[in-house]
Amino acid sequence: MNQIKSKNEKRKKIQKLRIGLSFELEDTKTGEVIRYTVVKKEDGDIFDDKITADSPIALKVAQAHKNDLIHIETKYSKVEYKLLKII
């Protein structure tokens, strides 16, 4: 039952960030502003600021509201972003 609920919650979060939507994040350490666009799975390219709705960054944004802090952890670094807007 919990696994089904978890999958349904993930689907709802992914639906919030539909293909074509963009969002802006500000790196709280450097002040750099990054705009990501949500694209189809086959078009995802993090180096071109194009991410899929099920990527870790998009999933965090889907749970957040404007001005919320978002923590992203990779095996190389930890970054804190502020969600500026979803466009």
PDB file of C-alpha atoms in Angstrom:
ATOM      1  CA  MET A   1       0.000   0.000   0.000  1.00  0.00           C
ATOM      2  CA  ASN A   2       2.767   2.486   0.901  1.00  0.00           C
ATOM      3  CA  GLN A   3       4.563   1.760  -2.365  1.00  0.00           C
ATOM      4  CA  ILE A   4       1.400   2.528  -4.372  1.00  0.00           C
ATOM      5  CA  LYS A   5       0.848   5.753  -2.426  1.00  0.00           C
ATOM      6  CA  SER A   6       4.476   6.714  -2.996  1.00  0.00           C
ATOM      7  CA  LYS A   7       4.207   6.178  -6.769  1.00  0.00           C
ATOM      8  CA  ASN A   8       0.979   8.212  -6.917  1.00  0.00           C
ATOM      9  CA  GLU A   9       2.574  11.070  -4.973  1.00  0.00           C
ATOM     10  CA  LYS A  10       5.567  11.058  -7.323  1.00  0.00           C
ATOM     11  CA  ARG A  11       3.239  11.197 -10.362  1.00  0.00           C
ATOM     12  CA  LYS A  12       1.381  14.192  -8.892  1.00  0.00           C
ATOM     13  CA  LYS A  13       4.652  16.028  -8.277  1.00  0.00           C
ATOM     14  CA  ILE A  14       5.891  15.304 -11.787  1.00  0.00           C
ATOM     15  CA  GLN A  15       2.600  16.568 -13.266  1.00  0.00           C
ATOM     16  CA  LYS A  16       3.152  19.931 -11.542  1.00  0.00           C
ATOM     17  CA  LEU A  17       6.199  20.481 -13.764  1.00  0.00           C
ATOM     18  CA  ARG A  18       4.864  19.877 -17.243  1.00  0.00           C
ATOM     19  CA  ILE A  19       7.041  19.756 -20.334  1.00  0.00           C
ATOM     20  CA  GLY A  20       7.789  23.270 -21.501  1.00  0.00           C
ATOM     21  CA  LEU A  21       7.685  24.911 -18.090  1.00  0.00           C
ATOM     22  CA  SER A  22      10.782  26.698 -16.847  1.00  0.00           C
ATOM     23  CA  PHE A  23      11.886  27.647 -13.383  1.00  0.00           C
ATOM     24  CA  GLU A  24      14.605  29.847 -11.959  1.00  0.00           C
ATOM     25  CA  LEU A  25      16.850  28.958  -9.056  1.00  0.00           C
ATOM     26  CA  GLU A  26      19.366  31.162  -7.285  1.00  0.00           C
ATOM     27  CA  ASP A  27      22.496  29.572  -5.846  1.00  0.00           C
ATOM     28  CA  THR A  28      22.469  30.917  -2.279  1.00  0.00           C
ATOM     29  CA  LYS A  29      26.257  30.782  -2.038  1.00  0.00           C
ATOM     30  CA  THR A  30      27.216  32.471  -5.311  1.00  0.00           C
ATOM     31  CA  GLY A  31      24.065  34.398  -6.226  1.00  0.00           C
ATOM     32  CA  GLU A  32      24.109  32.827  -9.691  1.00  0.00           C
ATOM     33  CA  VAL A  33      20.638  32.467 -11.218  1.00  0.00           C
ATOM     34  CA  ILE A  34      19.948  29.391 -13.338  1.00  0.00           C
ATOM     35  CA  ARG A  35      16.881  28.801 -15.488  1.00  0.00           C
ATOM     36  CA  TYR A  36      15.967  25.193 -16.222  1.00  0.00           C
ATOM     37  CA  THR A  37      13.369  24.065 -18.755  1.00  0.00           C
ATOM     38  CA  VAL A  38      11.461  20.799 -18.357  1.00  0.00           C
ATOM     39  CA  VAL A  39      11.761  18.664 -21.495  1.00  0.00           C
ATOM     40  CA  LYS A  40      10.941  15.150 -22.680  1.00  0.00           C
ATOM     41  CA  LYS A  41      13.146  12.400 -21.318  1.00  0.00           C
ATOM     42  CA  GLU A  42      15.072  11.989 -24.572  1.00  0.00           C
ATOM     43  CA  ASP A  43      15.814  15.741 -24.751  1.00  0.00           C
ATOM     44  CA  GLY A  44      17.202  16.134 -21.219  1.00  0.00           C
ATOM     45  CA  ASP A  45      20.645  17.773 -21.084  1.00  0.00           C
ATOM     46  CA  ILE A  46      21.689  19.272 -17.741  1.00  0.00           C
ATOM     47  CA  PHE A  47      24.598  21.075 -19.431  1.00  0.00           C
ATOM     48  CA  ASP A  48      22.094  22.871 -21.683  1.00  0.00           C
ATOM     49  CA  ASP A  49      19.771  23.619 -18.706  1.00  0.00           C
ATOM     50  CA  LYS A  50      17.157  21.140 -19.960  1.00  0.00           C
ATOM     51  CA  ILE A  51      15.920  18.632 -17.398  1.00  0.00           C
ATOM     52  CA  THR A  52      13.237  15.982 -17.221  1.00  0.00           C
ATOM     53  CA  ALA A  53      10.284  16.145 -14.840  1.00  0.00           C
ATOM     54  CA  ASP A  54      11.577  13.116 -12.932  1.00  0.00           C
ATOM     55  CA  SER A  55      15.092  14.507 -12.398  1.00  0.00           C
ATOM     56  CA  PRO A  56      16.172  15.129  -8.779  1.00  0.00           C
ATOM     57  CA  ILE A  57      16.133  18.925  -9.244  1.00  0.00           C
ATOM     58  CA  ALA A  58      12.659  18.937 -10.800  1.00  0.00           C
ATOM     59  CA  LEU A  59      11.280  16.669  -8.075  1.00  0.00           C
ATOM     60  CA  LYS A  60      12.581  19.052  -5.403  1.00  0.00           C
ATOM     61  CA  VAL A  61      11.102  22.061  -7.229  1.00  0.00           C
ATOM     62  CA  ALA A  62       7.761  20.267  -7.565  1.00  0.00           C
ATOM     63  CA  GLN A  63       7.588  20.073  -3.762  1.00  0.00           C
ATOM     64  CA  ALA A  64       8.600  23.697  -3.232  1.00  0.00           C
ATOM     65  CA  HIS A  65       6.971  27.109  -3.320  1.00  0.00           C
ATOM     66  CA  LYS A  66       8.360  30.465  -4.383  1.00  0.00           C
ATOM     67  CA  ASN A  67      11.278  31.565  -2.162  1.00  0.00           C
ATOM     68  CA  ASP A  68      11.688  28.090  -0.619  1.00  0.00           C
ATOM     69  CA  LEU A  69      15.223  26.781  -0.181  1.00  0.00           C
ATOM     70  CA  ILE A  70      16.032  23.618  -2.098  1.00  0.00           C
ATOM     71  CA  HIS A  71      18.966  21.390  -1.183  1.00  0.00           C
ATOM     72  CA  ILE A  72      20.546  19.335  -3.948  1.00  0.00           C
ATOM     73  CA  GLU A  73      23.203  16.780  -3.085  1.00  0.00           C
ATOM     74  CA  THR A  74      25.328  14.977  -5.632  1.00  0.00           C
ATOM     75  CA  LYS A  75      28.241  12.688  -5.014  1.00  0.00           C
ATOM     76  CA  TYR A  76      30.528  15.669  -5.657  1.00  0.00           C
ATOM     77  CA  SER A  77      28.820  18.572  -3.897  1.00  0.00           C
ATOM     78  CA  LYS A  78      25.931  19.998  -1.920  1.00  0.00           C
ATOM     79  CA  VAL A  79      24.188  23.085  -3.242  1.00  0.00           C
ATOM     80  CA  GLU A  80      21.414  25.199  -1.779  1.00  0.00           C
ATOM     81  CA  TYR A  81      19.101  27.049  -4.171  1.00  0.00           C
ATOM     82  CA  LYS A  82      16.282  29.484  -3.647  1.00  0.00           C
ATOM     83  CA  LEU A  83      13.271  28.942  -5.918  1.00  0.00           C
ATOM     84  CA  LEU A  84      12.702  32.306  -7.556  1.00  0.00           C
ATOM     85  CA  LYS A  85       9.828  31.432  -9.891  1.00  0.00           C
ATOM     86  CA  ILE A  86       8.146  28.826 -12.043  1.00  0.00           C
ATOM     87  CA  ILE A  87       7.400  30.188 -15.494  1.00  0.00           C
TER      88      ILE A  87
END
